[in-house]
Coordinates of C-alpha atoms in Angstrom, one line a residue:
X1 CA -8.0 -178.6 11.1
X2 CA -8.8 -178.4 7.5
X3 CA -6.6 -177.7 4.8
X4 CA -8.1 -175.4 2.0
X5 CA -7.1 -175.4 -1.7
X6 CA -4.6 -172.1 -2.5
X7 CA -7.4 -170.4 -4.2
X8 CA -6.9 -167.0 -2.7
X9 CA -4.7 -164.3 -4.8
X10 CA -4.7 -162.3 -1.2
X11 CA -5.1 -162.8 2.8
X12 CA -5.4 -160.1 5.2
X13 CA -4.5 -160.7 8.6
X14 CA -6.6 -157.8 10.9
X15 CA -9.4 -156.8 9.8
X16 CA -9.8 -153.8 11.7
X17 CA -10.0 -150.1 9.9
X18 CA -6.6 -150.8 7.7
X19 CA -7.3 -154.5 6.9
X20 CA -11.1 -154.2 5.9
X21 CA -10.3 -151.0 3.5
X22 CA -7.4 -153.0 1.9
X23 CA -9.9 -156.2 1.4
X24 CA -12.6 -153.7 0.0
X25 CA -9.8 -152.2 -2.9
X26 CA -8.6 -155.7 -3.6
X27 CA -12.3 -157.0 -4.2
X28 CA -13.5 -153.9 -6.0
X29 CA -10.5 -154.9 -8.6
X30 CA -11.4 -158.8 -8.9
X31 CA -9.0 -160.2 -6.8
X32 CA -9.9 -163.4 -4.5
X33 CA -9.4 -162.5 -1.0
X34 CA -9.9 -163.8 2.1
X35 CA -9.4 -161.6 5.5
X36 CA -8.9 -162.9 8.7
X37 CA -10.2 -161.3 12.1
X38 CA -9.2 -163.0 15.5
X39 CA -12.9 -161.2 16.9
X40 CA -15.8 -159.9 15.3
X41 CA -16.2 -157.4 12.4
X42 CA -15.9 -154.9 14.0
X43 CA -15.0 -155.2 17.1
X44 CA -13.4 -152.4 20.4
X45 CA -10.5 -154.4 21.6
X46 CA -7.9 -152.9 19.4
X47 CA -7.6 -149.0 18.1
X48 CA -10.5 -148.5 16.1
X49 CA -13.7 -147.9 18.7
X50 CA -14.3 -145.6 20.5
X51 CA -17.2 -143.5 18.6
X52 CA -15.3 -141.1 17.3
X53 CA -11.7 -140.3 15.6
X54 CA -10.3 -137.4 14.9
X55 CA -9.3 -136.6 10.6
X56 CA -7.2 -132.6 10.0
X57 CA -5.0 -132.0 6.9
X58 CA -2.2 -129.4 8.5
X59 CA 0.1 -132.5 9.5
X60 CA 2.2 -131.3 12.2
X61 CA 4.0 -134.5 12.5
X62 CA 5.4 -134.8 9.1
X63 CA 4.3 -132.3 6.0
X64 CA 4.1 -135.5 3.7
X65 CA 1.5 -137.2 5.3
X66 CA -0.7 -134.1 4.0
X67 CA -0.7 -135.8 0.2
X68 CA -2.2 -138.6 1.8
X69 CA -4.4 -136.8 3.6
X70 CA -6.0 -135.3 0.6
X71 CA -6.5 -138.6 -1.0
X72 CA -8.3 -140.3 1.9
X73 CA -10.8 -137.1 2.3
X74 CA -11.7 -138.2 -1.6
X75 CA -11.5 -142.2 -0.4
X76 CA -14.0 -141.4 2.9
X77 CA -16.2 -139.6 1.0
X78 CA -16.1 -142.0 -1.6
X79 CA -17.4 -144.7 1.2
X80 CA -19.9 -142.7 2.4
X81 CA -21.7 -142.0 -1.3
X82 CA -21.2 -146.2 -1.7
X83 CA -22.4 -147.7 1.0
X84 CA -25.0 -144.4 2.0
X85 CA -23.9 -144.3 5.7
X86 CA -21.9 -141.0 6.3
X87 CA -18.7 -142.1 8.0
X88 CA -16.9 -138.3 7.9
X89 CA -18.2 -135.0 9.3
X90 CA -16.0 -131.9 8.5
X91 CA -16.3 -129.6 11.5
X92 CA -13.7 -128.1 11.7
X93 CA -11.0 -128.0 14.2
X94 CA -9.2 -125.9 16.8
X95 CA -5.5 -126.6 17.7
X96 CA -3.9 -124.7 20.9
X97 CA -0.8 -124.7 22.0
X98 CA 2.5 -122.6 23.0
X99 CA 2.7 -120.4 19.5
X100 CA 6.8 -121.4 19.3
X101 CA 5.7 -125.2 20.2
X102 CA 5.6 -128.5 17.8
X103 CA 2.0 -128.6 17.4
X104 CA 1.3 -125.1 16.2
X105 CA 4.3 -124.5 14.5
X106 CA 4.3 -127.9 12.1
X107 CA 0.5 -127.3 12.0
X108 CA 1.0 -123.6 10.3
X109 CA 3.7 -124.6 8.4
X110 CA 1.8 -127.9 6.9
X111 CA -1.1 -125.9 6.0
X112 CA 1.2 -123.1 4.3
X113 CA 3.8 -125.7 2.4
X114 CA 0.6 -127.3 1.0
X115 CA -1.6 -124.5 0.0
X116 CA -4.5 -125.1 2.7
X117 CA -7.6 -123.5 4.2
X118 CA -6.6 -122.5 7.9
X119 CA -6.8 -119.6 10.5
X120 CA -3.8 -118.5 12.4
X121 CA -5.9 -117.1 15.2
X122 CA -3.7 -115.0 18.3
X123 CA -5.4 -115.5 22.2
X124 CA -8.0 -112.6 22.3
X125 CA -9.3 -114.4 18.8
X126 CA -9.4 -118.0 20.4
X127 CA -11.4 -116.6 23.4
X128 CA -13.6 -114.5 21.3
X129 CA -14.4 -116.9 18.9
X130 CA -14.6 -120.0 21.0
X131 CA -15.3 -118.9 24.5
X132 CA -15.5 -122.9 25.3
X133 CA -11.5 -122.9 26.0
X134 CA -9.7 -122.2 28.6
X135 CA -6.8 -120.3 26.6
X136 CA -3.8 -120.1 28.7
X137 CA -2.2 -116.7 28.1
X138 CA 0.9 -117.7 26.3
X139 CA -1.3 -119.9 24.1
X140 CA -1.8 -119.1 20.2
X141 CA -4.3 -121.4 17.8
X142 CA -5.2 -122.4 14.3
X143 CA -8.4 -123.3 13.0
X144 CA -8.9 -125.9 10.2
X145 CA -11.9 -125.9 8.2
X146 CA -11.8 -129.1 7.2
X147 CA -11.1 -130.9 10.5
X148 CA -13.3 -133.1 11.0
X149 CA -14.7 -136.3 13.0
X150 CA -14.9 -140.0 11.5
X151 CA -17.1 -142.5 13.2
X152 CA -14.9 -145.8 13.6
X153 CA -17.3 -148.4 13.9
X154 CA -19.3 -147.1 11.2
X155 CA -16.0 -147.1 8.8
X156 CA -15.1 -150.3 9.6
X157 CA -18.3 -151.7 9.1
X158 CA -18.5 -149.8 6.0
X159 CA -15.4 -151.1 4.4
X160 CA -16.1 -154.8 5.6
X161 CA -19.6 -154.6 3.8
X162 CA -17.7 -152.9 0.7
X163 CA -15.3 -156.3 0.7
X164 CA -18.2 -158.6 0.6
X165 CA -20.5 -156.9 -1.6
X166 CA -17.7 -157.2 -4.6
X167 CA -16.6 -161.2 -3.2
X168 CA -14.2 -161.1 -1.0
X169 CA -14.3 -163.8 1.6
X170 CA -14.0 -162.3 5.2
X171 CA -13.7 -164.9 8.9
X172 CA -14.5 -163.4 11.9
X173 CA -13.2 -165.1 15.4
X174 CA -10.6 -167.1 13.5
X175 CA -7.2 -166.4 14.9
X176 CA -4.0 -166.3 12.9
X177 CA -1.8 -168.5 15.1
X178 CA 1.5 -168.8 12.3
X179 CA 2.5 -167.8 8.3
X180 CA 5.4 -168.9 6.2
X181 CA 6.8 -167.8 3.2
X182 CA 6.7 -171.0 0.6
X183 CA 7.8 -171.5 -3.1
X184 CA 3.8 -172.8 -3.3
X185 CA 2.7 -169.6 -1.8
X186 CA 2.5 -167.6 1.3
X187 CA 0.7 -170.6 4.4
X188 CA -1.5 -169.2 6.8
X189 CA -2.7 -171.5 9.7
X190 CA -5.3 -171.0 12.1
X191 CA -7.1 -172.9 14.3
X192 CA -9.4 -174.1 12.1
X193 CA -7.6 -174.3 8.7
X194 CA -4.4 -173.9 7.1
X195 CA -4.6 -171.4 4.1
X196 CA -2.4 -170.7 0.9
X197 CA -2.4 -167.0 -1.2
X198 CA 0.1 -165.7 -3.5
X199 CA -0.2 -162.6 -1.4
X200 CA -0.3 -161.6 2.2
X201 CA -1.1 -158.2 4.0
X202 CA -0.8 -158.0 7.6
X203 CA -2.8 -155.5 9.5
X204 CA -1.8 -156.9 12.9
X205 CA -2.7 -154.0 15.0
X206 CA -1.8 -154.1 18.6
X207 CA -0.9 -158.0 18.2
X208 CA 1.9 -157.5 14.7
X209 CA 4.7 -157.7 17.3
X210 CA 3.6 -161.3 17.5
X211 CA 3.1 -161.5 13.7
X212 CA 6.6 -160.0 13.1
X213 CA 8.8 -161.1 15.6
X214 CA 11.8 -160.9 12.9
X215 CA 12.1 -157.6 11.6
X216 CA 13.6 -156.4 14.6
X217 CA 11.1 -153.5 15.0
X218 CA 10.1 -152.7 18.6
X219 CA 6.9 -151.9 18.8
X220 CA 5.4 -150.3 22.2
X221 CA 1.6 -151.0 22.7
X222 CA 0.3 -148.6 25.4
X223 CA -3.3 -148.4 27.2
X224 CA -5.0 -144.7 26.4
X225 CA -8.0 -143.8 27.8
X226 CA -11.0 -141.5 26.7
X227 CA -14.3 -140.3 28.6
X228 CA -17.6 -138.8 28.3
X229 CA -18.8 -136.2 30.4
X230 CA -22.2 -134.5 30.3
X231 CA -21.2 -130.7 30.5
X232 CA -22.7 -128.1 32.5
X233 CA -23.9 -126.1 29.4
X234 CA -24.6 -128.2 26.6
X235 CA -25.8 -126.0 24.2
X236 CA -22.2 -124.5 24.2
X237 CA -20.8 -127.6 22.6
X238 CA -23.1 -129.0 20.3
X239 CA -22.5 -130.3 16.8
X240 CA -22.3 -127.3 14.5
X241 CA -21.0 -124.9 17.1
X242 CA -18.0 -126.5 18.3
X243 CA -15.5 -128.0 16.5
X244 CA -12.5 -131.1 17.3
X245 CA -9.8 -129.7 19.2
X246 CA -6.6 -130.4 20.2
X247 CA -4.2 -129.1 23.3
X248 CA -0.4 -129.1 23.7
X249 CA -0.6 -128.6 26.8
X250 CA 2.8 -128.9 27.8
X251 CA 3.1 -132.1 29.5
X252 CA 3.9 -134.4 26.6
X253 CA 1.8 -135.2 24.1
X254 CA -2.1 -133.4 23.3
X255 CA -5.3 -133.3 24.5
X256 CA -8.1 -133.6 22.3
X257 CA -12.0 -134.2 22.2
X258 CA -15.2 -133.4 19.8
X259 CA -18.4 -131.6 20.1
X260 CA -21.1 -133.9 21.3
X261 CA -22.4 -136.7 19.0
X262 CA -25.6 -138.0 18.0
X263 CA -23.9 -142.0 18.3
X264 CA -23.2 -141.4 22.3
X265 CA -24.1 -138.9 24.7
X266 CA -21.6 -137.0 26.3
X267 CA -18.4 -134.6 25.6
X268 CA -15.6 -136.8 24.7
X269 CA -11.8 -135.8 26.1
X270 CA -8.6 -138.4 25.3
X271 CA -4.9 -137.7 25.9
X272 CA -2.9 -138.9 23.1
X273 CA 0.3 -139.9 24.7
X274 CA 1.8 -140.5 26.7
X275 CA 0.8 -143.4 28.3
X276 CA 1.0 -146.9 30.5
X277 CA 2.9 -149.7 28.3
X278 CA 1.0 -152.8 28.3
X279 CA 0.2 -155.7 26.0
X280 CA -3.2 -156.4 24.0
X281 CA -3.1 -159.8 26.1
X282 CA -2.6 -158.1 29.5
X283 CA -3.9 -155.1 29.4
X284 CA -6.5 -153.7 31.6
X285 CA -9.8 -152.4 30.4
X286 CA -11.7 -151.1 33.6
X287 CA -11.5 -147.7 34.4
X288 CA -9.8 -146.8 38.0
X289 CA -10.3 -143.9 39.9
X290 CA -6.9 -142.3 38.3
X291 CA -8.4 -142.8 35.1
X292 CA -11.5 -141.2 36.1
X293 CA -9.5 -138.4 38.0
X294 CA -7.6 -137.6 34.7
X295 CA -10.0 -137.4 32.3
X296 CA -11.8 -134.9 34.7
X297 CA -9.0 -132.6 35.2
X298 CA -8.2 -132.6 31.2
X299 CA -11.9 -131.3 31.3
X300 CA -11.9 -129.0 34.1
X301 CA -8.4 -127.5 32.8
X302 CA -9.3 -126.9 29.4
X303 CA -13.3 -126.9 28.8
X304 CA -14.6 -125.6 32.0
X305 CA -18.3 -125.3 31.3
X306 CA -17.9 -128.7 29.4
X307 CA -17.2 -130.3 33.4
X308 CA -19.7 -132.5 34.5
X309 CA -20.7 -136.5 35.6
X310 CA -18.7 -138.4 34.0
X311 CA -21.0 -141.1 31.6
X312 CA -18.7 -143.7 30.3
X313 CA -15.1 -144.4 29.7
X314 CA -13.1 -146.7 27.7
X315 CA -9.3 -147.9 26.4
X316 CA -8.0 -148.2 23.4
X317 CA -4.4 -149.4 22.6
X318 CA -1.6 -147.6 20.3
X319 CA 0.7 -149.0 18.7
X320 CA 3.7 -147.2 18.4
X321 CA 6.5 -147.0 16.8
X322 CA 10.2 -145.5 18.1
X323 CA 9.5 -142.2 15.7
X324 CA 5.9 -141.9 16.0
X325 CA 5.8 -142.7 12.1
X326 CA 4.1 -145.2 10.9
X327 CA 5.2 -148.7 9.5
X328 CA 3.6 -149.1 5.3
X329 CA 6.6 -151.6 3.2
X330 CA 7.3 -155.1 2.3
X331 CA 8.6 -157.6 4.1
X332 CA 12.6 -157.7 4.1
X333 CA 12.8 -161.4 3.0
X334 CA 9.6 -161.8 0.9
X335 CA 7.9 -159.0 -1.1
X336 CA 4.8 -161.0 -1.5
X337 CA 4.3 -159.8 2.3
X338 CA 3.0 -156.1 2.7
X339 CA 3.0 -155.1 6.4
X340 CA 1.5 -152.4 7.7
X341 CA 1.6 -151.7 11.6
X342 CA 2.7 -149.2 14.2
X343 CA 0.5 -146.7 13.5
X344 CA 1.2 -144.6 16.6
X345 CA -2.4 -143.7 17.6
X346 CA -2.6 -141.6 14.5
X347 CA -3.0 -144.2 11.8
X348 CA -6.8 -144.1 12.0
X349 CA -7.7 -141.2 9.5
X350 CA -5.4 -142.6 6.7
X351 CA -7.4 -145.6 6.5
X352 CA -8.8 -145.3 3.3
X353 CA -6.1 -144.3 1.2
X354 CA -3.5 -146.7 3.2
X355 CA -6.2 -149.3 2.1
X356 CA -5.8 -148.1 -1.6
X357 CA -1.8 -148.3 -1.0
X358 CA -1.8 -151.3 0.3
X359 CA -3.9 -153.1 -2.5
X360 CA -1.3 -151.5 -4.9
X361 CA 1.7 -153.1 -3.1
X362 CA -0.2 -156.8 -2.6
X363 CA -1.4 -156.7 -6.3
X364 CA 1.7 -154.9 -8.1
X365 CA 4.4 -154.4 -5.7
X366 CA 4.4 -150.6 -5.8
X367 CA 2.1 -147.5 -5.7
X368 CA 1.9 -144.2 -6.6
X369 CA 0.7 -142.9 -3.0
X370 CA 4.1 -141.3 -1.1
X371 CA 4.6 -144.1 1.5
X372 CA 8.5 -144.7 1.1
X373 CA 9.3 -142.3 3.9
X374 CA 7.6 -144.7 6.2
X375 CA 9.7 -147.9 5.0
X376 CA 11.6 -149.6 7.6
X377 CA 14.8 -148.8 5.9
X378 CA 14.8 -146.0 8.3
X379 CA 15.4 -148.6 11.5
X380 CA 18.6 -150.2 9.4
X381 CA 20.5 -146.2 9.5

């Protein structure tokens, strides 16, 4: 092990979606950073693959994630006009559910509080409009304009190409294996050298409960599947003419999926939540005949014509946190340290603009973006 000169103003530990947009907005401003990645850039064995990812502005989970919403539309399409790859497609999306439950309720009333572009549609409407559904008859719907898909791996990518284009200094395969808070600095040590910043930003993904064993945090990593299926009548869900989608479908949690894509063939269906608990060290990654079984009843259930052979299949992990919300503050014992974790299989749209957020708190301490209702004084109540 070599140990390097503290010449870094920044490190970022993780440089999936959240770390490599925080290393682009700290190069873009001068800073010297370094980011660390225990795999390649990018890589699928956290929560950013899987082809696709869902972005929608009428927030059910919490009406003030919609102001940072609108900021990281600007930020993605921002990326896209930079780096000329087009990481966002806005094609709109249909959400379902029980008209008096969570989903469509918090959805309408998001979309009302803040003033935005969305369709309150009642059954006969749904089936008329998207005869693609199976719309149980208690079931009411919104559609959102501006829903949209982003393309993970493209993002990532994007944003790690951003970093090193205005000097930032990224490491693939070089694990973090300890950091310490020290008058000299914050000390990073890997297996290959031990590194000194005045500023750290930890993007730990699924591994941050091993980064932050000390705040006291639980955080519950759980193994979600998604699959591709080749439907019976294509044409019906092609880009353009069907939208994202989601389901609450009554048995905790929502179903979701996206029209077909040009980066992998199939229809793509996910559950998000609930799920297996596992750990990104354990957990397993082939696909068993329940997973399989699953996936194909989401399919047959909701998107009858879209049933058909199943084509591939993968796992992701969450993240989660004990509200769902996610995890964007300083460290308790040393503000130089800006954590951001526990993302709750939601995080991934938010990317650009918690990139932005984060750069603020590494370089001044503060920003302007909302963020305080996802402090961790809310664990200490």
């Amino acid at each position: 092990m070599s140990c390097m000169n503290p010449s870094y103003d920044v490190i970022v530990i993780g440089l999936g979606t959240m770390g490599a947009a925080t290393c682009a907005y700290l190069a873009r401003r001068g800073a010297r950073v370094l980011g660390l990645e225990q795999f390649g850039i990018p890589h699928a064995h956290g929560s950013a693959g899987g082809e696709s990812r869902v972005i929608r502005l009428s927030y059910f989970e919490h009406p003030d994630y919609v102001p940072l919403l609108l900021r990281a539309y600007e930020l993605w399409h921002d990326l896209s006009r930079e780096t000329g790859r087009t990481v966002l497609y806005e094609t709109g999306g249909m959400y379902l559910g029980p008209a008096d439950g969570e989903f469509i309720r918090g959805s309408i009333g998001a979309a009302r509080q803040y003033d935005l572009p969305h369709e309150v549609l009642e059954n006969a409407e749904i089936k008329q409009r998207f005869p693609q559904f199976n719309v149980p008859e208690a079931c009411a719907g919104i559609f959102e304009p501006r829903a949209g898909v982003i393309i993970p791996e493209l993002a990532v990518g994007a944003f790690a190409e951003s970093a090193l284009r205005h000097g930032a200094e990224l490491h693939g395969h070089e694990p973090v294996r300890s950091w310490s808070s020290e008058n000299a600095g914050i000390e990073v040590t890997t297996d290959r050298a031990r590194y000194v910043a005045d500023r750290l930003v930890i993007c730990g993904g699924a591994w941050s409960g091993r980064l932050l064993r000390d705040l006291g945090v639980p955080l519950a990593v759980t193994r979600q599947t998604m699959g591709w299926f080749w439907p019976k009548r294509p044409a019906l869900f092609e880009f353009g003419r069907f939208p994202v989608w989601a389901f609450e479908d009554g048995r905790g949690g929502l179903q979701y999926g996206f029209p077909l894509l040009q980066n992998r063939p199939g229809l793509k269906v996910a559950r998000h939540l609930p799920a297996e608990a596992t750990t990104p060290e354990s957990v397993d990654r082939t696909i068993s005949e329940k997973d399989r079984w699953e996936l194909l009843d989401m399919v047959d259930e909701t998107l009858p014509e879209g049933t058909g052979p199943l084509l591939s299949a993968s796992v992701c992990l969450y993240t989660n946190t004990p509200d769902g919300h996610f995890i964007v503050d300083q460290h308790p014992e040393d503000e130089r340290v800006t954590l951001a974790c526990g993302f709750s299989g939601h995080g991934f749209k938010f990317a650009s603009v918690m990139g932005e957020a984060l750069a603020d708190l590494a370089e001044h301490g503060r920003t302007t973006h909302p963020v305080t209702f996802l402090g961790l004084d809310r664990f200490r109540k």
